[in-house]
Amino acid sequence: MAEIQIKGVAKTFGAFTALHSVDMTIADQEFMVLLGASGCGKTTLLRIIAGLETASQGEVWIGGRRIDHLPPRHRGIAMVFQNYAVFPHLTVFENVAFGLRMQKLPETEVKRRVQRTAELMHIDALLGRYSGQLSGGQRQRVAVARALAMEPDVILMDEPLSNLDALLRLEMRAELKGILAESKTTTIYVTHDQVEAMSLADRIAIMHGGRILQAADPIAIYRNPAARFVGAFIGNPPMNFLPAEATPEGWTVAGELFAGPDAPGPLEFAIRPEDLRPAETGLPATVRIVEPLGPHLLVTCDVAGRALRAVLDSDLRLRPGDRIHLAPAADRVRWFDPKTDLAVTP
Ligand code: ATP
């Protein structure tokens, strides 16, 4: 059992608070992705779990054992960090074997594990090379292979695919997902790439300003963002937001009436671009930009002085200046309180 519990973990650097009392439990064998913009505290949290940084406050538990006072090597964790610390004077084979030799595993077992992980990471042809002679992307794969070869209960990865070209990244992403599921490892994976996060994660934790705003499965995060920031951060093109005023009949958005939450106004009305369609009635929109993207059109409109994006059928003949109505799918409308930025449920 390698459940990870983060209890009230905070970190300050002088007067700056990088983490505000973070609480999170990552289940045994779960694949958790920490996602957030640069500087939100992802790496700091990972480094505290790994033992490369001390928390100012709080505790870290793995498998029911408190580990935050233990040195990194006694935490039962394998890590792949951004700078991937591959030893240039060792061959790829010796780099991948490094942790296994520390564990004094028999040579046949070392060979078996190195060969297997090298094949998985597509570096088996490079095993005899010195790591100093490798490209950045190859070194990164050596670092991932070295961590996987340890067959750890817990693996922490900080942007492990960032140096790979787009195609290889796509391939490695799928490989990693398969390998980690098969090996029953509990994984925490840091990225700022939302597509990577969505594709890999059992759950995604969205971080912002040293806090976890929401931790949920990718579809729940996408469909039911707990905060405006989450809705705006996840999804490309991003979610649309429009001001909504309370009236006795319901909520008015760009002059249109909608049923909404029973809450004091004003609120923000939110809808994803793919949840809008042209109709007889709906939000009155003036088409500004039409971008044909193959399977669909990305249409930027003006709605009550705000830019709104809709993903529409590519058969539609739309031109800048056209006046249309965009009807939101009723079950996909979300509401946020502008005072707290939190979701308000109807
Ligand atoms: P990135 O995606 O750019 O790596 P991140 O979300 O991983 O960003 P962190 O590296 O965790 O962000 O940093 C969080 C905040 O803490 C940043 O504002 C950073 O400048 C600050 N910080 C991190 N390490 C230190 C340090 N040793 N001293 C002072 N401030 C630090």
Tab-separated table of C-alpha atoms and ligand atoms in Angstrom:
chain	number	residue	atom	x	y	z
A	1	MET	CA	0.000	0.000	0.000
A	2	ALA	CA	1.538	3.307	-1.052
A	3	GLU	CA	-1.129	5.869	-0.326
A	4	ILE	CA	0.368	9.364	-0.035
A	5	GLN	CA	-1.105	11.799	2.456
A	6	ILE	CA	-0.167	15.455	2.459
A	7	LYS	CA	-1.382	17.080	5.643
A	8	GLY	CA	-1.353	20.861	6.020
A	9	VAL	CA	1.894	21.265	4.102
A	10	ALA	CA	2.965	24.916	3.847
A	11	LYS	CA	6.167	26.458	2.545
A	12	THR	CA	7.479	29.975	2.863
A	13	PHE	CA	10.641	31.386	1.342
A	14	GLY	CA	11.329	34.453	3.490
A	15	ALA	CA	8.239	36.649	3.235
A	16	PHE	CA	6.920	34.726	0.217
A	17	THR	CA	4.404	31.908	0.680
A	18	ALA	CA	4.905	29.284	-2.019
A	19	LEU	CA	2.400	26.804	-0.497
A	20	HIS	CA	-0.592	27.571	1.722
A	21	SER	CA	-1.470	24.596	3.890
A	22	VAL	CA	-2.019	21.941	1.215
A	23	ASP	CA	-4.091	18.856	2.085
A	24	MET	CA	-4.344	15.999	-0.377
A	25	THR	CA	-4.534	12.222	-0.379
A	26	ILE	CA	-3.287	10.250	-3.363
A	27	ALA	CA	-4.658	6.722	-3.325
A	28	ASP	CA	-2.500	3.630	-3.658
A	29	GLN	CA	-1.704	3.111	-7.374
A	30	GLU	CA	-3.344	6.367	-8.349
A	31	PHE	CA	-1.923	8.580	-11.107
A	32	MET	CA	-2.211	12.148	-9.803
A	33	VAL	CA	-1.214	15.060	-11.998
A	34	LEU	CA	-0.374	18.444	-10.498
A	35	LEU	CA	-1.298	21.038	-13.073
A	36	GLY	CA	-0.875	24.783	-12.914
A	37	ALA	CA	0.849	27.790	-14.410
A	38	SER	CA	4.525	28.495	-13.828
A	39	GLY	CA	5.231	29.507	-10.228
A	40	CYS	CA	2.079	28.040	-8.651
A	41	GLY	CA	4.059	25.747	-6.354
A	42	LYS	CA	3.965	22.375	-8.155
A	43	THR	CA	7.699	21.716	-8.013
A	44	THR	CA	7.933	22.911	-4.420
A	45	LEU	CA	5.243	20.436	-3.346
A	46	LEU	CA	6.951	17.599	-5.219
A	47	ARG	CA	10.334	18.460	-3.705
A	48	ILE	CA	8.832	18.423	-0.207
A	49	ILE	CA	7.370	14.947	-0.789
A	50	ALA	CA	10.716	13.782	-2.149
A	51	GLY	CA	12.642	15.280	0.755
A	52	LEU	CA	14.675	17.729	-1.331
A	53	GLU	CA	12.965	20.620	0.421
A	54	THR	CA	11.635	20.883	3.989
A	55	ALA	CA	8.097	22.035	4.618
A	56	SER	CA	7.639	25.067	6.884
A	57	GLN	CA	4.616	23.280	8.311
A	58	GLY	CA	2.713	20.014	7.875
A	59	GLU	CA	3.338	16.317	7.426
A	60	VAL	CA	3.827	13.820	4.608
A	61	TRP	CA	2.793	10.188	5.028
A	62	ILE	CA	3.353	7.270	2.661
A	63	GLY	CA	1.730	3.897	3.217
A	64	GLY	CA	0.614	4.879	6.717
A	65	ARG	CA	4.135	5.949	7.769
A	66	ARG	CA	5.182	9.523	8.428
A	67	ILE	CA	8.188	10.186	6.201
A	68	ASP	CA	8.822	13.946	6.195
A	69	HIS	CA	11.692	13.664	8.703
A	70	LEU	CA	13.435	10.894	6.699
A	71	PRO	CA	16.252	11.558	4.218
A	72	PRO	CA	15.167	11.196	0.567
A	73	ARG	CA	16.758	7.756	0.093
A	74	HIS	CA	14.735	6.277	2.944
A	75	ARG	CA	11.366	7.401	1.598
A	76	GLY	CA	10.891	4.576	-0.936
A	77	ILE	CA	10.401	7.059	-3.765
A	78	ALA	CA	11.901	7.236	-7.258
A	79	MET	CA	12.079	10.628	-8.906
A	80	VAL	CA	12.472	12.169	-12.312
A	81	PHE	CA	13.181	15.853	-12.109
A	82	GLN	CA	13.326	18.615	-14.690
A	83	ASN	CA	17.132	18.688	-14.714
A	84	TYR	CA	17.138	14.873	-14.893
A	85	ALA	CA	20.552	14.432	-13.201
A	86	VAL	CA	21.916	11.859	-15.640
A	87	PHE	CA	25.620	11.143	-15.009
A	88	PRO	CA	27.525	12.105	-18.187
A	89	HIS	CA	30.583	9.959	-17.390
A	90	LEU	CA	28.497	6.786	-17.116
A	91	THR	CA	27.019	4.819	-19.996
A	92	VAL	CA	23.279	4.762	-20.499
A	93	PHE	CA	23.281	1.197	-19.145
A	94	GLU	CA	25.073	2.248	-15.951
A	95	ASN	CA	22.820	5.252	-15.541
A	96	VAL	CA	19.697	3.127	-15.729
A	97	ALA	CA	21.314	0.499	-13.472
A	98	PHE	CA	22.445	3.089	-10.924
A	99	GLY	CA	19.735	2.640	-8.304
A	100	LEU	CA	19.681	-1.133	-8.791
A	101	ARG	CA	23.404	-1.357	-8.032
A	102	MET	CA	22.870	0.716	-4.883
A	103	GLN	CA	20.311	-1.895	-3.872
A	104	LYS	CA	22.924	-4.589	-4.623
A	105	LEU	CA	20.605	-6.568	-6.871
A	106	PRO	CA	22.086	-9.628	-8.638
A	107	GLU	CA	23.644	-8.851	-12.034
A	108	THR	CA	21.077	-10.930	-13.965
A	109	GLU	CA	18.240	-8.946	-12.387
A	110	VAL	CA	20.011	-5.637	-13.093
A	111	LYS	CA	20.401	-6.645	-16.760
A	112	ARG	CA	16.803	-7.761	-17.047
A	113	ARG	CA	15.377	-4.556	-15.601
A	114	VAL	CA	17.713	-2.255	-17.555
A	115	GLN	CA	16.897	-4.019	-20.815
A	116	ARG	CA	13.160	-3.933	-20.172
A	117	THR	CA	12.892	-0.269	-19.185
A	118	ALA	CA	15.330	0.769	-21.941
A	119	GLU	CA	13.077	-0.932	-24.487
A	120	LEU	CA	10.006	0.754	-23.050
A	121	MET	CA	11.642	4.170	-23.270
A	122	HIS	CA	13.140	3.432	-26.718
A	123	ILE	CA	16.753	3.855	-25.608
A	124	ASP	CA	17.859	0.219	-25.916
A	125	ALA	CA	20.031	1.077	-28.912
A	126	LEU	CA	21.875	3.650	-26.796
A	127	LEU	CA	22.813	1.472	-23.797
A	128	GLY	CA	26.543	1.472	-24.617
A	129	ARG	CA	26.800	5.219	-25.159
A	130	TYR	CA	28.071	7.734	-22.652
A	131	SER	CA	25.227	9.886	-21.453
A	132	GLY	CA	27.251	13.030	-22.127
A	133	GLN	CA	26.850	12.215	-25.833
A	134	LEU	CA	23.052	12.187	-25.767
A	135	SER	CA	20.495	14.787	-26.770
A	136	GLY	CA	18.327	16.424	-24.111
A	137	GLY	CA	15.339	14.272	-25.021
A	138	GLN	CA	17.416	11.090	-24.879
A	139	ARG	CA	18.842	12.038	-21.471
A	140	GLN	CA	15.333	12.691	-20.229
A	141	ARG	CA	14.280	9.190	-21.281
A	142	VAL	CA	17.324	7.740	-19.504
A	143	ALA	CA	16.177	9.500	-16.330
A	144	VAL	CA	12.661	8.058	-16.681
A	145	ALA	CA	14.058	4.578	-17.377
A	146	ARG	CA	16.302	4.808	-14.299
A	147	ALA	CA	13.321	5.627	-12.093
A	148	LEU	CA	11.120	2.901	-13.616
A	149	ALA	CA	13.869	0.280	-13.283
A	150	MET	CA	13.686	0.709	-9.503
A	151	GLU	CA	10.122	-0.625	-9.645
A	152	PRO	CA	9.224	1.819	-6.879
A	153	ASP	CA	5.958	1.997	-4.967
A	154	VAL	CA	5.931	5.757	-5.500
A	155	ILE	CA	7.277	7.721	-8.423
A	156	LEU	CA	7.436	11.505	-8.631
A	157	MET	CA	7.940	13.129	-12.007
A	158	ASP	CA	8.442	16.789	-12.781
A	159	GLU	CA	7.821	17.549	-16.470
A	160	PRO	CA	9.585	14.332	-17.523
A	161	LEU	CA	8.669	14.699	-21.200
A	162	SER	CA	9.328	18.425	-21.614
A	163	ASN	CA	12.370	18.012	-23.861
A	164	LEU	CA	10.823	15.614	-26.362
A	165	ASP	CA	9.516	16.642	-29.747
A	166	ALA	CA	5.732	16.599	-30.172
A	167	LEU	CA	5.448	13.154	-31.772
A	168	LEU	CA	7.778	11.374	-29.370
A	169	ARG	CA	6.070	13.098	-26.476
A	170	LEU	CA	2.724	11.731	-27.591
A	171	GLU	CA	4.166	8.242	-27.889
A	172	MET	CA	6.012	8.340	-24.545
A	173	ARG	CA	2.929	9.698	-22.815
A	174	ALA	CA	0.915	6.651	-23.836
A	175	GLU	CA	3.813	4.322	-22.938
A	176	LEU	CA	4.197	5.871	-19.491
A	177	LYS	CA	0.518	5.574	-18.752
A	178	GLY	CA	0.610	1.891	-19.655
A	179	ILE	CA	3.823	1.139	-17.758
A	180	LEU	CA	2.747	2.866	-14.557
A	181	ALA	CA	-0.677	1.254	-14.546
A	182	GLU	CA	0.880	-2.155	-15.108
A	183	SER	CA	3.507	-1.696	-12.401
A	184	LYS	CA	0.882	-0.568	-9.850
A	185	THR	CA	2.937	2.483	-8.942
A	186	THR	CA	1.493	5.476	-7.120
A	187	THR	CA	2.468	8.439	-9.281
A	188	ILE	CA	2.573	12.196	-8.841
A	189	TYR	CA	3.310	13.903	-12.109
A	190	VAL	CA	3.885	17.620	-12.541
A	191	THR	CA	3.114	19.370	-15.789
A	192	HIS	CA	1.824	22.657	-17.101
A	193	ASP	CA	0.543	20.946	-20.261
A	194	GLN	CA	-3.188	20.451	-19.822
A	195	VAL	CA	-3.556	17.946	-22.651
A	196	GLU	CA	-0.854	15.799	-21.087
A	197	ALA	CA	-2.580	16.140	-17.719
A	198	MET	CA	-5.986	15.151	-19.103
A	199	SER	CA	-4.604	12.179	-20.992
A	200	LEU	CA	-2.522	10.729	-18.143
A	201	ALA	CA	-4.329	11.435	-14.930
A	202	ASP	CA	-6.706	9.404	-12.813
A	203	ARG	CA	-7.124	12.708	-11.013
A	204	ILE	CA	-5.825	16.189	-11.692
A	205	ALA	CA	-5.054	18.674	-8.930
A	206	ILE	CA	-5.265	22.216	-10.244
A	207	MET	CA	-2.843	24.487	-8.412
A	208	HIS	CA	-2.910	28.267	-8.312
A	209	GLY	CA	-0.986	30.636	-6.060
A	210	GLY	CA	0.230	27.884	-3.744
A	211	ARG	CA	-3.203	26.305	-3.281
A	212	ILE	CA	-5.018	23.302	-4.719
A	213	LEU	CA	-8.238	24.691	-6.149
A	214	GLN	CA	-9.716	21.355	-7.191
A	215	ALA	CA	-8.658	17.717	-7.345
A	216	ALA	CA	-10.927	15.508	-9.423
A	217	ASP	CA	-10.960	13.230	-12.445
A	218	PRO	CA	-10.225	14.989	-15.758
A	219	ILE	CA	-13.812	14.991	-17.027
A	220	ALA	CA	-15.181	16.334	-13.734
A	221	ILE	CA	-12.564	19.100	-13.805
A	222	TYR	CA	-13.554	19.930	-17.364
A	223	ARG	CA	-17.307	19.748	-16.889
A	224	ASN	CA	-17.663	21.006	-13.332
A	225	PRO	CA	-14.866	23.410	-12.485
A	226	ALA	CA	-15.045	24.299	-8.795
A	227	ALA	CA	-13.626	27.749	-9.415
A	228	ARG	CA	-13.598	30.257	-12.254
A	229	PHE	CA	-9.820	29.892	-12.518
A	230	VAL	CA	-10.165	26.139	-13.148
A	231	GLY	CA	-12.780	26.693	-15.868
A	232	ALA	CA	-10.621	29.309	-17.556
A	233	PHE	CA	-7.393	27.308	-17.232
A	234	ILE	CA	-8.653	23.985	-18.589
A	235	GLY	CA	-9.895	23.782	-22.169
A	236	ASN	CA	-8.729	25.249	-25.437
A	237	PRO	CA	-10.349	27.458	-26.662
A	238	PRO	CA	-11.168	28.532	-23.108
A	239	MET	CA	-14.516	28.686	-21.377
A	240	ASN	CA	-16.611	31.812	-22.039
A	241	PHE	CA	-17.729	34.039	-19.178
A	242	LEU	CA	-20.493	36.652	-19.308
A	243	PRO	CA	-21.954	38.818	-16.530
A	244	ALA	CA	-25.409	37.767	-15.308
A	245	GLU	CA	-27.853	40.017	-13.492
A	246	ALA	CA	-30.556	38.743	-11.139
A	247	THR	CA	-34.160	39.629	-12.056
A	248	PRO	CA	-37.413	38.378	-10.532
A	249	GLU	CA	-37.873	36.079	-13.591
A	250	GLY	CA	-34.367	34.616	-13.592
A	251	TRP	CA	-30.895	35.629	-14.768
A	252	THR	CA	-30.333	38.031	-17.670
A	253	VAL	CA	-27.237	37.430	-19.750
A	254	ALA	CA	-26.712	39.763	-22.741
A	255	GLY	CA	-30.433	40.613	-22.530
A	256	GLU	CA	-31.526	36.933	-22.606
A	257	LEU	CA	-33.280	35.258	-19.719
A	258	PHE	CA	-31.879	32.034	-18.209
A	259	ALA	CA	-32.835	29.815	-15.320
A	260	GLY	CA	-30.006	29.711	-12.805
A	261	PRO	CA	-29.055	29.282	-9.178
A	262	ASP	CA	-31.087	30.657	-6.350
A	263	ALA	CA	-28.392	33.063	-5.174
A	264	PRO	CA	-27.941	36.789	-4.737
A	265	GLY	CA	-26.486	38.421	-7.873
A	266	PRO	CA	-24.546	39.358	-9.787
A	267	LEU	CA	-23.042	36.108	-11.026
A	268	GLU	CA	-20.961	35.035	-13.981
A	269	PHE	CA	-22.529	32.806	-16.573
A	270	ALA	CA	-20.045	30.323	-18.087
A	271	ILE	CA	-20.256	28.099	-21.137
A	272	ARG	CA	-17.657	26.146	-23.118
A	273	PRO	CA	-17.269	27.029	-26.819
A	274	GLU	CA	-18.434	23.566	-27.971
A	275	ASP	CA	-21.630	23.839	-25.911
A	276	LEU	CA	-23.035	26.669	-28.046
A	277	ARG	CA	-24.999	26.226	-31.256
A	278	PRO	CA	-26.758	28.630	-33.609
A	279	ALA	CA	-30.524	28.813	-33.016
A	280	GLU	CA	-33.586	31.036	-33.436
A	281	THR	CA	-33.175	32.388	-29.918
A	282	GLY	CA	-30.212	32.597	-27.567
A	283	LEU	CA	-27.341	34.970	-26.898
A	284	PRO	CA	-27.386	37.705	-29.571
A	285	ALA	CA	-23.978	37.554	-31.254
A	286	THR	CA	-22.192	39.426	-34.029
A	287	VAL	CA	-19.641	37.289	-35.839
A	288	ARG	CA	-16.152	38.843	-35.804
A	289	ILE	CA	-13.679	36.141	-36.846
A	290	VAL	CA	-14.261	32.771	-38.514
A	291	GLU	CA	-11.408	30.251	-38.323
A	292	PRO	CA	-11.994	26.982	-40.240
A	293	LEU	CA	-10.109	24.302	-38.281
A	294	GLY	CA	-11.041	21.259	-40.393
A	295	PRO	CA	-13.608	19.335	-38.364
A	296	HIS	CA	-15.203	22.546	-37.081
A	297	LEU	CA	-15.219	26.328	-37.182
A	298	LEU	CA	-13.845	28.424	-34.370
A	299	VAL	CA	-16.031	31.511	-34.395
A	300	THR	CA	-15.249	34.582	-32.328
A	301	CYS	CA	-18.304	36.762	-31.749
A	302	ASP	CA	-19.182	39.935	-29.972
A	303	VAL	CA	-21.868	39.391	-27.319
A	304	ALA	CA	-22.928	42.503	-25.393
A	305	GLY	CA	-19.484	43.998	-25.862
A	306	ARG	CA	-17.621	40.828	-24.808
A	307	ALA	CA	-15.690	38.406	-26.981
A	308	LEU	CA	-17.250	34.948	-26.983
A	309	ARG	CA	-15.911	31.878	-28.785
A	310	ALA	CA	-18.027	29.122	-30.236
A	311	VAL	CA	-16.950	25.857	-31.852
A	312	LEU	CA	-19.487	25.277	-34.602
A	313	ASP	CA	-20.207	22.906	-37.461
A	314	SER	CA	-17.829	23.489	-40.369
A	315	ASP	CA	-20.750	23.350	-42.855
A	316	LEU	CA	-22.123	26.620	-41.535
A	317	ARG	CA	-21.643	29.570	-43.843
A	318	LEU	CA	-20.713	32.380	-41.495
A	319	ARG	CA	-19.033	35.665	-42.272
A	320	PRO	CA	-17.760	38.540	-40.185
A	321	GLY	CA	-20.630	40.941	-39.530
A	322	ASP	CA	-23.352	38.223	-39.514
A	323	ARG	CA	-25.827	38.559	-36.669
A	324	ILE	CA	-26.783	35.224	-35.117
A	325	HIS	CA	-28.147	33.768	-31.907
A	326	LEU	CA	-26.132	31.224	-29.941
A	327	ALA	CA	-28.056	28.857	-27.697
A	328	PRO	CA	-26.133	27.252	-24.832
A	329	ALA	CA	-26.801	23.583	-24.019
A	330	ALA	CA	-28.847	24.036	-20.845
A	331	ASP	CA	-27.154	21.268	-18.860
A	332	ARG	CA	-23.696	22.665	-19.632
A	333	VAL	CA	-24.137	26.193	-18.286
A	334	ARG	CA	-22.076	26.896	-15.149
A	335	TRP	CA	-22.281	29.813	-12.711
A	336	PHE	CA	-19.571	31.536	-10.693
A	337	ASP	CA	-19.703	34.102	-7.921
A	338	PRO	CA	-17.406	36.983	-8.956
A	339	LYS	CA	-16.797	37.850	-5.282
A	340	THR	CA	-15.323	34.445	-4.401
A	341	ASP	CA	-14.580	33.056	-7.900
A	342	LEU	CA	-16.203	29.804	-6.728
A	343	ALA	CA	-18.846	27.808	-8.597
A	344	VAL	CA	-22.471	28.296	-7.542
A	345	THR	CA	-24.671	25.266	-8.152
A	346	PRO	CA	-28.293	25.716	-9.242
B	1	ATP	P1	7.345	25.923	-12.921
B	1	ATP	O1	6.257	25.291	-13.735
B	1	ATP	O2	7.837	27.210	-13.518
B	1	ATP	O3	8.435	24.983	-12.517
B	1	ATP	P2	6.150	25.653	-10.281
B	1	ATP	O4	4.680	25.680	-10.185
B	1	ATP	O5	6.827	24.348	-10.200
B	1	ATP	O6	6.629	26.447	-11.559
B	1	ATP	P3	7.704	26.323	-7.960
B	1	ATP	O7	9.036	26.006	-8.532
B	1	ATP	O8	7.126	25.364	-6.995
B	1	ATP	O9	6.664	26.619	-9.112
B	1	ATP	O10	7.797	27.752	-7.265
B	1	ATP	C1	6.705	28.329	-6.564
B	1	ATP	C2	7.081	29.717	-6.142
B	1	ATP	O11	8.077	29.677	-5.121
B	1	ATP	C3	7.671	30.572	-7.251
B	1	ATP	O12	7.145	31.865	-7.153
B	1	ATP	C4	9.145	30.546	-6.992
B	1	ATP	O13	9.756	31.735	-7.445
B	1	ATP	C5	9.211	30.424	-5.485
B	1	ATP	N1	10.407	29.693	-5.064
B	1	ATP	C6	10.712	28.417	-5.359
B	1	ATP	N2	11.888	28.058	-4.797
B	1	ATP	C7	12.337	29.153	-4.123
B	1	ATP	C8	13.504	29.435	-3.336
B	1	ATP	N3	14.426	28.499	-3.110
B	1	ATP	N4	13.604	30.670	-2.819
B	1	ATP	C9	12.666	31.621	-3.022
B	1	ATP	N5	11.546	31.409	-3.767
B	1	ATP	C10	11.384	30.212	-4.306
